[in-house]
């Protein structure tokens, strides 16, 4: 895997921080087309369940983002759920999704298309 840009490293760090703050199962962050970032963790309430990536995308949308440049998911899983990728694609059809472990090591990237 090629070296990460500073901006991609930043969203992985934000995703790790969001997860660590709450001890959630996953953390995620997205970067919109203006460079703004949104970080979130898994929400697992009796009446509301959102993955970290779904929530990060929702935060971007609710802040007026029109497009995503990139997304990062910090997880123990090897691959993201289809619903997570679909949420990213709904807003950022060309955005790569970086998959990282809890230590921040990138294990893969889901490219668009």
Short mmCIF file of N, CA and C in Angstrom, two decimals:
data_model
loop_
_atom_site.label_atom_id
_atom_site.label_comp_id
_atom_site.label_asym_id
_atom_site.label_seq_id
_atom_site.Cartn_x
_atom_site.Cartn_y
_atom_site.Cartn_z
N UNK A 1 0.85 -1.17 0.00
CA UNK A 1 0.00 0.00 0.00
C UNK A 1 0.89 1.24 0.00
N UNK A 2 0.53 2.23 -0.78
CA UNK A 2 1.32 3.45 -0.84
C UNK A 2 1.17 4.26 0.45
N UNK A 3 2.10 5.19 0.64
CA UNK A 3 2.08 6.01 1.84
C UNK A 3 0.83 6.90 1.85
N UNK A 4 0.25 7.06 3.04
CA UNK A 4 -0.95 7.88 3.18
C UNK A 4 -0.62 9.36 3.13
N UNK A 5 -1.55 10.13 2.60
CA UNK A 5 -1.41 11.58 2.65
C UNK A 5 -1.65 12.05 4.08
N UNK A 6 -1.23 13.25 4.38
CA UNK A 6 -1.46 13.81 5.71
C UNK A 6 -2.95 13.90 6.01
N UNK A 7 -3.74 14.23 5.01
CA UNK A 7 -5.19 14.35 5.21
C UNK A 7 -5.84 13.00 5.48
N UNK A 8 -5.37 11.94 4.83
CA UNK A 8 -5.90 10.60 5.10
C UNK A 8 -5.46 10.11 6.47
N UNK A 9 -4.23 10.40 6.85
CA UNK A 9 -3.77 10.05 8.20
C UNK A 9 -4.61 10.76 9.25
N UNK A 10 -4.98 11.99 8.96
CA UNK A 10 -5.80 12.77 9.90
C UNK A 10 -7.15 12.11 10.14
N UNK A 11 -7.83 11.65 9.07
CA UNK A 11 -9.16 11.06 9.30
C UNK A 11 -9.05 9.72 10.02
N UNK A 12 -7.96 9.00 9.82
CA UNK A 12 -7.77 7.76 10.59
C UNK A 12 -7.57 8.10 12.06
N UNK A 13 -6.78 9.12 12.35
CA UNK A 13 -6.56 9.55 13.73
C UNK A 13 -7.88 10.01 14.36
N UNK A 14 -8.68 10.76 13.63
CA UNK A 14 -9.98 11.20 14.15
C UNK A 14 -10.90 10.01 14.43
N UNK A 15 -10.90 9.03 13.53
CA UNK A 15 -11.73 7.84 13.72
C UNK A 15 -11.28 7.05 14.95
N UNK A 16 -9.97 6.91 15.13
CA UNK A 16 -9.44 6.21 16.31
C UNK A 16 -9.83 6.94 17.58
N UNK A 17 -9.73 8.26 17.56
CA UNK A 17 -10.06 9.06 18.74
C UNK A 17 -11.53 8.96 19.11
N UNK A 18 -12.40 9.00 18.09
CA UNK A 18 -13.84 8.90 18.34
C UNK A 18 -14.16 7.56 19.00
N UNK A 19 -13.55 6.50 18.52
CA UNK A 19 -13.78 5.17 19.09
C UNK A 19 -13.22 5.09 20.51
N UNK A 20 -12.02 5.57 20.71
CA UNK A 20 -11.35 5.47 22.01
C UNK A 20 -12.08 6.27 23.09
N UNK A 21 -12.63 7.42 22.72
CA UNK A 21 -13.32 8.27 23.69
C UNK A 21 -14.47 7.54 24.38
N UNK A 22 -15.15 6.68 23.65
CA UNK A 22 -16.33 6.03 24.20
C UNK A 22 -16.17 4.53 24.40
N UNK A 23 -15.10 3.97 23.88
CA UNK A 23 -14.93 2.52 23.94
C UNK A 23 -15.87 1.80 22.99
N UNK A 24 -16.33 2.50 21.96
CA UNK A 24 -17.27 1.93 21.00
C UNK A 24 -16.61 0.84 20.16
N UNK A 25 -17.43 0.06 19.50
CA UNK A 25 -16.94 -1.03 18.66
C UNK A 25 -16.14 -0.50 17.47
N UNK A 26 -16.56 0.63 16.91
CA UNK A 26 -15.91 1.19 15.74
C UNK A 26 -15.85 2.71 15.84
N UNK A 27 -14.93 3.27 15.09
CA UNK A 27 -14.84 4.72 14.92
C UNK A 27 -14.72 5.00 13.44
N UNK A 28 -15.19 6.17 13.02
CA UNK A 28 -15.11 6.52 11.60
C UNK A 28 -14.94 8.03 11.47
N UNK A 29 -14.44 8.43 10.32
CA UNK A 29 -14.36 9.84 9.99
C UNK A 29 -14.47 9.98 8.48
N UNK A 30 -15.04 11.08 8.06
CA UNK A 30 -15.14 11.39 6.63
C UNK A 30 -14.62 12.81 6.42
N UNK A 31 -14.15 13.06 5.19
CA UNK A 31 -13.70 14.39 4.79
C UNK A 31 -14.54 14.81 3.60
N UNK A 32 -15.15 16.00 3.69
CA UNK A 32 -15.99 16.45 2.59
C UNK A 32 -15.16 17.16 1.53
N UNK A 33 -15.82 17.60 0.48
CA UNK A 33 -15.11 18.20 -0.66
C UNK A 33 -14.54 19.59 -0.35
N UNK A 34 -14.84 20.14 0.81
CA UNK A 34 -14.25 21.42 1.20
C UNK A 34 -13.14 21.23 2.23
N UNK A 35 -12.88 19.97 2.62
CA UNK A 35 -11.83 19.67 3.59
C UNK A 35 -12.30 19.55 5.02
N UNK A 36 -13.59 19.80 5.26
CA UNK A 36 -14.12 19.64 6.63
C UNK A 36 -14.17 18.16 6.97
N UNK A 37 -13.96 17.86 8.25
CA UNK A 37 -13.98 16.47 8.70
C UNK A 37 -15.06 16.25 9.75
N UNK A 38 -15.55 15.04 9.80
CA UNK A 38 -16.61 14.64 10.72
C UNK A 38 -16.23 13.28 11.28
N UNK A 39 -16.19 13.16 12.59
CA UNK A 39 -15.81 11.90 13.24
C UNK A 39 -16.97 11.40 14.08
N UNK A 40 -17.10 10.08 14.16
CA UNK A 40 -18.21 9.49 14.90
C UNK A 40 -17.82 8.10 15.39
N UNK A 41 -18.61 7.59 16.31
CA UNK A 41 -18.43 6.22 16.79
C UNK A 41 -19.76 5.48 16.67
N UNK A 42 -19.71 4.20 16.87
CA UNK A 42 -20.90 3.37 16.83
C UNK A 42 -21.91 3.84 17.87
N UNK A 43 -23.18 3.90 17.48
CA UNK A 43 -24.27 4.19 18.41
C UNK A 43 -25.08 2.91 18.55
N UNK A 44 -25.18 2.42 19.78
CA UNK A 44 -25.90 1.17 20.02
C UNK A 44 -26.83 1.36 21.22
N UNK A 45 -27.94 2.03 20.95
CA UNK A 45 -28.97 2.28 21.97
C UNK A 45 -30.15 1.35 21.71
N UNK A 46 -31.00 1.13 22.71
CA UNK A 46 -32.16 0.28 22.48
C UNK A 46 -33.04 0.76 21.30
N UNK A 47 -33.16 2.07 21.14
CA UNK A 47 -34.05 2.58 20.10
C UNK A 47 -33.31 3.14 18.88
N UNK A 48 -31.99 3.16 18.89
CA UNK A 48 -31.23 3.72 17.77
C UNK A 48 -29.92 2.98 17.61
N UNK A 49 -29.69 2.46 16.42
CA UNK A 49 -28.44 1.76 16.13
C UNK A 49 -27.90 2.30 14.81
N UNK A 50 -26.70 2.89 14.89
CA UNK A 50 -26.02 3.40 13.71
C UNK A 50 -24.56 2.97 13.76
N UNK A 51 -24.05 2.59 12.62
CA UNK A 51 -22.62 2.30 12.58
C UNK A 51 -21.87 3.63 12.63
N UNK A 52 -20.60 3.55 12.96
CA UNK A 52 -19.78 4.75 13.03
C UNK A 52 -19.71 5.45 11.68
N UNK A 53 -19.59 4.69 10.61
CA UNK A 53 -19.49 5.30 9.28
C UNK A 53 -20.81 5.92 8.86
N UNK A 54 -21.92 5.26 9.16
CA UNK A 54 -23.22 5.84 8.84
C UNK A 54 -23.41 7.17 9.58
N UNK A 55 -23.01 7.22 10.85
CA UNK A 55 -23.16 8.44 11.62
C UNK A 55 -22.24 9.55 11.11
N UNK A 56 -21.02 9.22 10.74
CA UNK A 56 -20.11 10.23 10.20
C UNK A 56 -20.66 10.83 8.91
N UNK A 57 -21.22 9.99 8.05
CA UNK A 57 -21.84 10.49 6.82
C UNK A 57 -23.05 11.36 7.15
N UNK A 58 -23.87 10.92 8.10
CA UNK A 58 -25.04 11.71 8.50
C UNK A 58 -24.63 13.07 9.05
N UNK A 59 -23.55 13.11 9.82
CA UNK A 59 -23.06 14.38 10.35
C UNK A 59 -22.62 15.31 9.22
N UNK A 60 -21.97 14.76 8.20
CA UNK A 60 -21.55 15.56 7.05
C UNK A 60 -22.76 16.12 6.31
N UNK A 61 -23.75 15.27 6.08
CA UNK A 61 -24.97 15.70 5.39
C UNK A 61 -25.67 16.79 6.19
N UNK A 62 -25.80 16.59 7.49
CA UNK A 62 -26.52 17.56 8.32
C UNK A 62 -25.77 18.89 8.44
N UNK A 63 -24.49 18.89 8.08
CA UNK A 63 -23.70 20.12 8.09
C UNK A 63 -23.63 20.77 6.71
N UNK A 64 -24.32 20.18 5.74
CA UNK A 64 -24.41 20.77 4.41
C UNK A 64 -23.42 20.26 3.39
N UNK A 65 -22.71 19.17 3.68
CA UNK A 65 -21.75 18.62 2.71
C UNK A 65 -22.49 18.10 1.48
N UNK A 66 -21.88 18.34 0.32
CA UNK A 66 -22.44 17.87 -0.95
C UNK A 66 -21.71 16.67 -1.52
N UNK A 67 -20.49 16.43 -1.05
CA UNK A 67 -19.66 15.37 -1.61
C UNK A 67 -18.61 14.98 -0.57
N UNK A 68 -18.11 13.76 -0.68
CA UNK A 68 -17.03 13.30 0.20
C UNK A 68 -15.79 13.04 -0.63
N UNK A 69 -14.64 13.37 -0.05
CA UNK A 69 -13.36 13.06 -0.68
C UNK A 69 -12.83 11.72 -0.22
N UNK A 70 -13.06 11.39 1.07
CA UNK A 70 -12.51 10.15 1.63
C UNK A 70 -13.23 9.81 2.92
N UNK A 71 -13.12 8.54 3.29
CA UNK A 71 -13.70 8.05 4.55
C UNK A 71 -12.70 7.09 5.18
N UNK A 72 -12.78 6.97 6.50
CA UNK A 72 -11.93 6.02 7.22
C UNK A 72 -12.79 5.29 8.25
N UNK A 73 -12.56 4.01 8.39
CA UNK A 73 -13.26 3.18 9.36
C UNK A 73 -12.23 2.42 10.18
N UNK A 74 -12.28 2.59 11.49
CA UNK A 74 -11.42 1.85 12.41
C UNK A 74 -12.28 0.74 13.01
N UNK A 75 -11.88 -0.49 12.77
CA UNK A 75 -12.70 -1.63 13.13
C UNK A 75 -11.85 -2.88 13.35
N UNK A 76 -12.42 -3.84 14.04
CA UNK A 76 -11.78 -5.15 14.19
C UNK A 76 -12.10 -6.04 13.00
N UNK A 77 -13.10 -5.67 12.24
CA UNK A 77 -13.53 -6.47 11.09
C UNK A 77 -12.54 -6.32 9.93
N UNK A 78 -12.54 -7.32 9.04
CA UNK A 78 -11.66 -7.27 7.87
C UNK A 78 -12.23 -6.39 6.76
N UNK A 79 -13.55 -6.36 6.66
CA UNK A 79 -14.19 -5.57 5.61
C UNK A 79 -15.37 -4.81 6.20
N UNK A 80 -15.69 -3.68 5.62
CA UNK A 80 -16.85 -2.92 6.09
C UNK A 80 -18.15 -3.57 5.64
N UNK A 81 -19.21 -3.28 6.35
CA UNK A 81 -20.53 -3.77 5.96
C UNK A 81 -21.00 -3.06 4.70
N UNK A 82 -21.82 -3.75 3.92
CA UNK A 82 -22.36 -3.17 2.69
C UNK A 82 -23.11 -1.87 2.96
N UNK A 83 -23.85 -1.82 4.07
CA UNK A 83 -24.62 -0.61 4.41
C UNK A 83 -23.70 0.58 4.67
N UNK A 84 -22.50 0.33 5.20
CA UNK A 84 -21.54 1.41 5.44
C UNK A 84 -21.02 1.96 4.12
N UNK A 85 -20.65 1.08 3.22
CA UNK A 85 -20.16 1.52 1.91
C UNK A 85 -21.27 2.25 1.17
N UNK A 86 -22.49 1.75 1.26
CA UNK A 86 -23.62 2.40 0.59
C UNK A 86 -23.83 3.82 1.12
N UNK A 87 -23.68 4.02 2.42
CA UNK A 87 -23.84 5.36 3.00
C UNK A 87 -22.78 6.31 2.45
N UNK A 88 -21.54 5.84 2.35
CA UNK A 88 -20.48 6.68 1.78
C UNK A 88 -20.79 6.98 0.32
N UNK A 89 -21.18 5.98 -0.44
CA UNK A 89 -21.46 6.17 -1.87
C UNK A 89 -22.65 7.11 -2.11
N UNK A 90 -23.61 7.12 -1.19
CA UNK A 90 -24.74 8.04 -1.35
C UNK A 90 -24.28 9.49 -1.42
N UNK A 91 -23.22 9.82 -0.73
CA UNK A 91 -22.73 11.20 -0.69
C UNK A 91 -21.44 11.38 -1.49
N UNK A 92 -20.61 10.37 -1.53
CA UNK A 92 -19.31 10.49 -2.20
C UNK A 92 -19.03 9.32 -3.10
N UNK A 93 -19.54 9.37 -4.30
CA UNK A 93 -19.41 8.25 -5.23
C UNK A 93 -17.95 7.91 -5.55
N UNK A 94 -17.06 8.87 -5.41
CA UNK A 94 -15.65 8.64 -5.77
C UNK A 94 -14.74 8.52 -4.55
N UNK A 95 -15.31 8.51 -3.37
CA UNK A 95 -14.50 8.52 -2.14
C UNK A 95 -13.97 7.13 -1.80
N UNK A 96 -12.66 6.99 -1.62
CA UNK A 96 -12.13 5.73 -1.12
C UNK A 96 -12.47 5.60 0.37
N UNK A 97 -12.61 4.36 0.82
CA UNK A 97 -12.87 4.08 2.24
C UNK A 97 -11.66 3.32 2.78
N UNK A 98 -10.93 3.96 3.67
CA UNK A 98 -9.76 3.34 4.29
C UNK A 98 -10.20 2.49 5.47
N UNK A 99 -9.72 1.27 5.55
CA UNK A 99 -10.06 0.36 6.63
C UNK A 99 -8.81 0.19 7.49
N UNK A 100 -8.93 0.55 8.78
CA UNK A 100 -7.77 0.48 9.68
C UNK A 100 -8.11 -0.30 10.94
N UNK A 101 -7.08 -0.87 11.52
CA UNK A 101 -7.22 -1.53 12.80
C UNK A 101 -7.21 -0.52 13.94
N UNK A 102 -7.40 -1.00 15.15
CA UNK A 102 -7.45 -0.12 16.31
C UNK A 102 -6.15 0.65 16.52
N UNK A 103 -5.05 0.10 16.02
CA UNK A 103 -3.76 0.78 16.16
C UNK A 103 -3.50 1.79 15.05
N UNK A 104 -4.45 1.91 14.12
CA UNK A 104 -4.31 2.87 13.03
C UNK A 104 -3.67 2.32 11.78
N UNK A 105 -3.24 1.07 11.81
CA UNK A 105 -2.64 0.45 10.64
C UNK A 105 -3.70 0.21 9.57
N UNK A 106 -3.47 0.76 8.39
CA UNK A 106 -4.42 0.58 7.29
C UNK A 106 -4.29 -0.84 6.76
N UNK A 107 -5.42 -1.54 6.75
CA UNK A 107 -5.44 -2.93 6.29
C UNK A 107 -5.99 -3.06 4.89
N UNK A 108 -6.60 -2.02 4.37
CA UNK A 108 -7.15 -2.08 3.04
C UNK A 108 -7.91 -0.81 2.69
N UNK A 109 -8.27 -0.71 1.44
CA UNK A 109 -9.03 0.42 0.94
C UNK A 109 -10.11 -0.10 0.01
N UNK A 110 -11.33 0.38 0.22
CA UNK A 110 -12.42 0.06 -0.70
C UNK A 110 -12.51 1.22 -1.67
N UNK A 111 -12.14 0.94 -2.92
CA UNK A 111 -12.16 1.97 -3.96
C UNK A 111 -13.56 2.06 -4.57
N UNK A 112 -13.92 3.23 -5.08
CA UNK A 112 -15.22 3.37 -5.73
C UNK A 112 -15.30 2.52 -6.98
N UNK A 113 -16.54 2.18 -7.32
CA UNK A 113 -16.78 1.45 -8.56
C UNK A 113 -16.73 0.02 -8.38
#
